[in-house]
Coordinates of N, CA and C in Angstrom, one line a residue:
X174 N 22.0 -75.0 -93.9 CA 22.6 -76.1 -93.3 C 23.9 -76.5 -93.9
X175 N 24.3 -76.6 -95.2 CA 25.1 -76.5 -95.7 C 26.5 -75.7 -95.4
X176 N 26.2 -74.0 -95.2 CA 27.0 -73.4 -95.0 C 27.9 -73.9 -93.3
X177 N 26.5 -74.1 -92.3 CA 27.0 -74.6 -91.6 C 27.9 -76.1 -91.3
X178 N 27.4 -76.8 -91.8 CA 28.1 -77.9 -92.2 C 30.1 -78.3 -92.5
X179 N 29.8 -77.2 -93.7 CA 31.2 -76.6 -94.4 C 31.8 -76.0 -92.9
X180 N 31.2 -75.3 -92.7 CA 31.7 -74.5 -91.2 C 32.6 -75.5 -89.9
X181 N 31.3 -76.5 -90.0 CA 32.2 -77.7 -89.0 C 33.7 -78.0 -88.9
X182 N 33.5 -78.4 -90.9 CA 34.1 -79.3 -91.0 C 35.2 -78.0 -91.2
X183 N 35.6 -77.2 -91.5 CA 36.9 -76.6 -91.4 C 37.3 -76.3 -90.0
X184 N 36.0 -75.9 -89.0 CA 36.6 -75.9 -87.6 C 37.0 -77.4 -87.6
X185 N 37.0 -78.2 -87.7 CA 37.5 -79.5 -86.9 C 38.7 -79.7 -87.4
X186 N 38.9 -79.4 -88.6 CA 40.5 -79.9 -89.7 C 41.0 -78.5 -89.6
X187 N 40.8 -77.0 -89.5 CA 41.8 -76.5 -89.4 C 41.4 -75.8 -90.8
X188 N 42.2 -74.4 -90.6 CA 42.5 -73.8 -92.3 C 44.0 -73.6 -92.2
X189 N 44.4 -74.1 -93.6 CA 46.0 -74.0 -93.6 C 46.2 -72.6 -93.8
X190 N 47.4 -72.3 -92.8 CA 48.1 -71.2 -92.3 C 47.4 -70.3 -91.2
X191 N 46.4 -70.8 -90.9 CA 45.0 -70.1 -90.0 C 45.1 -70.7 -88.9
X192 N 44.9 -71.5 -89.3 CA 44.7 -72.6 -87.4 C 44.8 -74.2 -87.9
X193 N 45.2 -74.7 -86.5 CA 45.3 -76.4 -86.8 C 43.8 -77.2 -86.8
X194 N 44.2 -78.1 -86.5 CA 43.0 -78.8 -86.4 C 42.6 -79.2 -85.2
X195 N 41.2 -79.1 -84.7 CA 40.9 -79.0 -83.0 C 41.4 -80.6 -82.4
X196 N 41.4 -81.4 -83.2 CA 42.6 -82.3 -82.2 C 44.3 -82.1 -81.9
X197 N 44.7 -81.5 -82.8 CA 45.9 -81.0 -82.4 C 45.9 -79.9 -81.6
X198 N 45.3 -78.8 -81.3 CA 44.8 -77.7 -80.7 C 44.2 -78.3 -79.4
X199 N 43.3 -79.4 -79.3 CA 43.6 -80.1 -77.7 C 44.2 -80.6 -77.3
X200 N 45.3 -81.4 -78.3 CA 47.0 -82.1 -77.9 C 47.5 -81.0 -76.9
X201 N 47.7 -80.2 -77.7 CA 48.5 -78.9 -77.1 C 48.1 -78.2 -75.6
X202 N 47.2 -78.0 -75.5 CA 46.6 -77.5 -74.2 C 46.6 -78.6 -73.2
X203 N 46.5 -79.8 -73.4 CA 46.5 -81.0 -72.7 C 48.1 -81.5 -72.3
X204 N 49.0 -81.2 -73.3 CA 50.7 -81.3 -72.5 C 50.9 -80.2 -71.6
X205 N 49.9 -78.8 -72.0 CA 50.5 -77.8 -71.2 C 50.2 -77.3 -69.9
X206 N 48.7 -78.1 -69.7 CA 48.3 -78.2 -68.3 C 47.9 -79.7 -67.4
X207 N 47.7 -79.8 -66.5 CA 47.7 -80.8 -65.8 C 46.6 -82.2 -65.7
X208 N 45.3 -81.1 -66.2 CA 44.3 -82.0 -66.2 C 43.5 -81.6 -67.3
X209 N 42.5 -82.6 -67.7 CA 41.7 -81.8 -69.0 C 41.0 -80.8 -68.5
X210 N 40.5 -81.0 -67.5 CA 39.5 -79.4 -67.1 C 40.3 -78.2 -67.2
X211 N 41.9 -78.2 -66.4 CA 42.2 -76.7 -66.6 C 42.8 -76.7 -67.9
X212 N 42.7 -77.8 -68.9 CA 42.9 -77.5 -69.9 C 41.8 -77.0 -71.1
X213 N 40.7 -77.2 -70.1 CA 39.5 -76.7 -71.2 C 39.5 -75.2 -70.9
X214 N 39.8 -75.0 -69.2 CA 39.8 -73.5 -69.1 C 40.3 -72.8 -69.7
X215 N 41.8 -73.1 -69.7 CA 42.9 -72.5 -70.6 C 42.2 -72.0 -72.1
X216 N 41.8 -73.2 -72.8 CA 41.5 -72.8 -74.2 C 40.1 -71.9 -74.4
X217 N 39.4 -72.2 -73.4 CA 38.0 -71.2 -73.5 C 38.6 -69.9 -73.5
X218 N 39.3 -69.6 -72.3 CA 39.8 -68.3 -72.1 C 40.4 -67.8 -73.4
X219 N 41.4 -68.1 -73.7 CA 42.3 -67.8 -74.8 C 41.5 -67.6 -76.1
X220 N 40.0 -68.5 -76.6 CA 39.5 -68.4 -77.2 C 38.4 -67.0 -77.3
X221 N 38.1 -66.9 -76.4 CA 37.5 -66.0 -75.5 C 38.2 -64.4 -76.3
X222 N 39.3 -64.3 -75.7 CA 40.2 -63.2 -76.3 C 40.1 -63.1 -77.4
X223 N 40.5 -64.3 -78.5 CA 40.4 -63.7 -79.3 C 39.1 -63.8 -80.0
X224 N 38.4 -63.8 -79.5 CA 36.9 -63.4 -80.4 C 36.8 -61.9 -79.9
X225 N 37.3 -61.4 -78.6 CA 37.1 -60.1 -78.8 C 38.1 -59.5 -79.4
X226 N 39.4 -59.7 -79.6 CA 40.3 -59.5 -80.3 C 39.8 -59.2 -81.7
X227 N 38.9 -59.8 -82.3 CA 38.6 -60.3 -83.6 C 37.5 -59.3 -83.6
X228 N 36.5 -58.6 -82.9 CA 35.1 -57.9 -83.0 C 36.3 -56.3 -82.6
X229 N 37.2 -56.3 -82.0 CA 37.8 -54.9 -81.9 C 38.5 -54.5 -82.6
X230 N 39.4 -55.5 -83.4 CA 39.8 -55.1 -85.0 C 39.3 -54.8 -85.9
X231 N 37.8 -55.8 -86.4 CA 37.0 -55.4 -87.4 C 36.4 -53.9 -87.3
X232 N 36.1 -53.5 -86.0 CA 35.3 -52.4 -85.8 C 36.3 -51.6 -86.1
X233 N 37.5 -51.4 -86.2 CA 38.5 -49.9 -86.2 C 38.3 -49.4 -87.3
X234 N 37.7 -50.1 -88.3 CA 37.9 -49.3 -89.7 C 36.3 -48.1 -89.7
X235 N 35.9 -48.6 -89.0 CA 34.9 -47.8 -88.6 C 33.5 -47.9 -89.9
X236 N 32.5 -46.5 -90.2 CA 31.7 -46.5 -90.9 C 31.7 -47.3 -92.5
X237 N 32.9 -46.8 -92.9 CA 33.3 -47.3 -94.5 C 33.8 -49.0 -94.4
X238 N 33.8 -49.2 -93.3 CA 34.0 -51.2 -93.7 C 32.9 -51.5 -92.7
X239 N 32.1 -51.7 -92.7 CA 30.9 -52.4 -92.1 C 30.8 -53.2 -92.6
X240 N 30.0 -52.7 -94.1 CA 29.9 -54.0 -94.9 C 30.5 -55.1 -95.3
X241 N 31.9 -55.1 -95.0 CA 32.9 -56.0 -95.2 C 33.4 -56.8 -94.2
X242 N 33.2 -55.6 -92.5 CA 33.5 -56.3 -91.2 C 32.8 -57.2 -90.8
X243 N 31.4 -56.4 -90.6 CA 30.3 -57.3 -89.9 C 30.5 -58.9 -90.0
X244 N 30.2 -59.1 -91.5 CA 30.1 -60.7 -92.0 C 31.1 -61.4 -91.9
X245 N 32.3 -60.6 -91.9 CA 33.9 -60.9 -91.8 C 33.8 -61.1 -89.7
X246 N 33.1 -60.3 -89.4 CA 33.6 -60.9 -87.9 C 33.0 -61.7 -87.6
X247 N 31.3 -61.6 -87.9 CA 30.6 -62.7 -87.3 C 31.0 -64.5 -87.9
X248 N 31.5 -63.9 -88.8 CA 32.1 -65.8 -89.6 C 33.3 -66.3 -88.6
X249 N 34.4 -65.4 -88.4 CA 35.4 -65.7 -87.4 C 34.9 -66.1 -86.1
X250 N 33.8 -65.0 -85.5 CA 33.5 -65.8 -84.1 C 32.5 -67.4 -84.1
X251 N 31.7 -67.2 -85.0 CA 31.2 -68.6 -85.6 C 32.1 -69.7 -85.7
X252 N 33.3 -69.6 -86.0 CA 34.7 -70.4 -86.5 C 34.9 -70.4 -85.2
X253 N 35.4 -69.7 -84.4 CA 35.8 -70.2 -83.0 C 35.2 -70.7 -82.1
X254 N 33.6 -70.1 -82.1 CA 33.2 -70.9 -80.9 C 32.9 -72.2 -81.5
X255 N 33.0 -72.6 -82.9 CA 32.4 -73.7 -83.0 C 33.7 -74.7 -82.8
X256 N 35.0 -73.9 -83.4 CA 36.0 -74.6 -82.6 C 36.0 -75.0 -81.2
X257 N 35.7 -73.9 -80.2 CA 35.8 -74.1 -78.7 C 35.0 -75.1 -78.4
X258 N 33.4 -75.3 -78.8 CA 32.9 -76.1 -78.6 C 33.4 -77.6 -78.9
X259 N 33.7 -77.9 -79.9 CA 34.0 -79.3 -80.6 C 35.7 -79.6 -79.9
X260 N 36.4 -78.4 -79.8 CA 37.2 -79.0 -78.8 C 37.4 -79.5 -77.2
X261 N 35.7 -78.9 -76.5 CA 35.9 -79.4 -75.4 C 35.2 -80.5 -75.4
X262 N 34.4 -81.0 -76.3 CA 33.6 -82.6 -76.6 C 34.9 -83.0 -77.1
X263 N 35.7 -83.0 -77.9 CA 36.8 -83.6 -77.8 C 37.8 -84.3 -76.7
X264 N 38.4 -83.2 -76.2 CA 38.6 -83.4 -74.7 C 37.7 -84.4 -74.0
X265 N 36.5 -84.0 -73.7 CA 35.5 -85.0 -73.3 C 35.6 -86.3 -74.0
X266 N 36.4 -86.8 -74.8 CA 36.2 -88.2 -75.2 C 35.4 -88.0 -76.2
X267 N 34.3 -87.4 -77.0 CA 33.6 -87.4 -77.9 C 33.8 -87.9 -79.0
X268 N 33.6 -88.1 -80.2 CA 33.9 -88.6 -81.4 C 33.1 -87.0 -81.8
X269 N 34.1 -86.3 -82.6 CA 33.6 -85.1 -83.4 C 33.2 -85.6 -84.7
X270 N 33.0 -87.0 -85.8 CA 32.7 -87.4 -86.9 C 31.5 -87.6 -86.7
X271 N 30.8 -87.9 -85.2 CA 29.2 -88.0 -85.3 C 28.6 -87.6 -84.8
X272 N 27.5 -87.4 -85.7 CA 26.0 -86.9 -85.9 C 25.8 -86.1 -85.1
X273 N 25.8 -86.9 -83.7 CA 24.8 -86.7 -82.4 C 26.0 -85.1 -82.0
X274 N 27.4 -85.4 -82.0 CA 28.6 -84.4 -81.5 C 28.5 -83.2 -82.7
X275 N 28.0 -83.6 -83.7 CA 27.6 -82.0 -84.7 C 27.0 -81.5 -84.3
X276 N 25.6 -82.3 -84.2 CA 24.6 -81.6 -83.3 C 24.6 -80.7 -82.0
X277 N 24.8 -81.4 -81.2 CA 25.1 -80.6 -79.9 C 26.1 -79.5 -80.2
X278 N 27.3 -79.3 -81.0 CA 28.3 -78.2 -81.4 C 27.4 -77.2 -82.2
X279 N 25.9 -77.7 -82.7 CA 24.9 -76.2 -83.5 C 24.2 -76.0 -82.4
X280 N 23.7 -76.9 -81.5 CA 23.0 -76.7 -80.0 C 23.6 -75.4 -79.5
X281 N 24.7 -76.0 -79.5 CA 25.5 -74.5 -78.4 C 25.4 -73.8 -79.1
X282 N 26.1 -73.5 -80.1 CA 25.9 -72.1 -80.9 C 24.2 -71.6 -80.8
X283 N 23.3 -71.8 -81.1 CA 22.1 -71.7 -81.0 C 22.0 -71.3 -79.6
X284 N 22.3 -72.0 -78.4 CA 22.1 -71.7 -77.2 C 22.6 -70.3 -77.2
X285 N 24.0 -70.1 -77.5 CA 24.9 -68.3 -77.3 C 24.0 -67.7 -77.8
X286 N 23.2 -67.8 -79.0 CA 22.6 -67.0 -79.9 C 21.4 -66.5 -79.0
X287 N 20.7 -67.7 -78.7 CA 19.7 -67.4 -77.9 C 19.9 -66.6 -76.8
X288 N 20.7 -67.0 -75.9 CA 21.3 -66.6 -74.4 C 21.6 -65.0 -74.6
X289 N 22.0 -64.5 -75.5 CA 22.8 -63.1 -76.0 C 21.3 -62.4 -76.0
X290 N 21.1 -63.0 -77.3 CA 19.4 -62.0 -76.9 C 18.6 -62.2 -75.7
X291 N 18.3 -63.0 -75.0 CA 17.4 -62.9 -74.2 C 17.9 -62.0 -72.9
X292 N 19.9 -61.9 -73.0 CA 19.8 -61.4 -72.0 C 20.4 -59.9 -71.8
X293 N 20.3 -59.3 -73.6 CA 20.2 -57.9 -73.6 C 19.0 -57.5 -73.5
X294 N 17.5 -58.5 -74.2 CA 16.3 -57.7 -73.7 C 16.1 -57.1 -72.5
X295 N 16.5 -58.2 -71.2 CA 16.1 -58.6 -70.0 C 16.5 -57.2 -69.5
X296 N 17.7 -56.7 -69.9 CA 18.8 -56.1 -69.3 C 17.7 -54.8 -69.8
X297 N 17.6 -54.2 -71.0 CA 16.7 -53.4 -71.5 C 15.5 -53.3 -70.7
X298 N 14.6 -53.9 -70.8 CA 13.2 -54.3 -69.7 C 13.8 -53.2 -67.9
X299 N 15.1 -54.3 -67.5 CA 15.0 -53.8 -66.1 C 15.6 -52.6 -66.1
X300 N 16.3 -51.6 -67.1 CA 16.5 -50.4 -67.2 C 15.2 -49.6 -67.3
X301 N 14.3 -50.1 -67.7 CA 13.3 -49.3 -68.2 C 12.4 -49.2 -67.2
X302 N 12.1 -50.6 -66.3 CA 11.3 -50.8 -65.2 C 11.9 -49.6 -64.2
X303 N 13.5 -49.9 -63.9 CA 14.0 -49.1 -63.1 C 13.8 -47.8 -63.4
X304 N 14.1 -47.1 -64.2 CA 14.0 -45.7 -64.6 C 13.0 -45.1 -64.2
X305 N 11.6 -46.1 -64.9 CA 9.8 -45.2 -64.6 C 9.7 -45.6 -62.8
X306 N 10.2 -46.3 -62.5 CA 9.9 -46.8 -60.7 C 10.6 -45.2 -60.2
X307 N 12.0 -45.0 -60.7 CA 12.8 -43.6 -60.2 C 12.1 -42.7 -60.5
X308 N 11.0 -42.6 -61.8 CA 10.4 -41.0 -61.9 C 9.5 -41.0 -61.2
X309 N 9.0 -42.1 -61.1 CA 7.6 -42.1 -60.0 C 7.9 -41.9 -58.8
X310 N 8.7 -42.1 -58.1 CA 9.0 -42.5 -57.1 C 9.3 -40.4 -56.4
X311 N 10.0 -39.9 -57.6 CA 10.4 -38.5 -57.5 C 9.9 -37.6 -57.9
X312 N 8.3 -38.2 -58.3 CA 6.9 -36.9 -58.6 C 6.4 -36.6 -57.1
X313 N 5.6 -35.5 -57.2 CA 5.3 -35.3 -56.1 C 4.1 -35.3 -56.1
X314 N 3.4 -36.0 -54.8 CA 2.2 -36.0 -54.6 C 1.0 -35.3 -54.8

């Protein structure tokens, strides 16, 4: 809890030379589009990128940096979505200093975490269903 905690709090303030801090980071998208919504869009998208941005770099070094990438990417995408999240409760008026707005910002994360697995099993399952339905289907009587 801790780790994540620490985690918040540099998503919300920013690491110097890395990124601002997610109130200034919704300043910005909010002068540059018209309304908060396509201003949430804007920053999901963008955020979006660069988390794959961020999983396609680590991977180049290939077998010999795993151990270094993995932990190194998963902390960066952790860092942004917990940015993305806490910036669009922001946007939403939220207060990011409470409790209830921490909470919900580990909700979501928990929810990706969750949602990601449940819906590569699913995906696994209906390949598998599919496949034995196609061999059955092409035995012969």
């Amino acid at each position: 809890m801790n780790l994540l905690d620490s985690c918040y709090e540099k998503c919300l303030n920013g690491i110097p030379a890395v990124s601002v801090s997610v109130d200034k980071m919704a300043a910005d998208y909010q002068k540059k589009h018209k309304n908060k919504e396509e201003a949430c869009k804007a920053m999901l998208h963008n955020q979006i990128i660069k988390c794959t941005t961020s999983s396609a770099l680590t991977g180049l070094g290939g077998f010999i940096t795993l151990p270094v990438a993995i932990p190194a990417n998963v902390g960066s995408v952790i860092y942004v979505q917990m940015r993305m999240i806490a910036c669009v409760a922001y946007m939403a008026g939220y207060d990011l200093d409470c409790n209830q707005t921490q909470t919900f910002v580990y909700a979501c994360l928990a929810g990706v975490a969750i949602n990601s697995v449940v819906k590569k099993a699913g995906i696994k399952i209906g390949v598998k269903v599919s496949t034995n339905i196609i061999k059955k289907s092409q035995e012969p009587y």
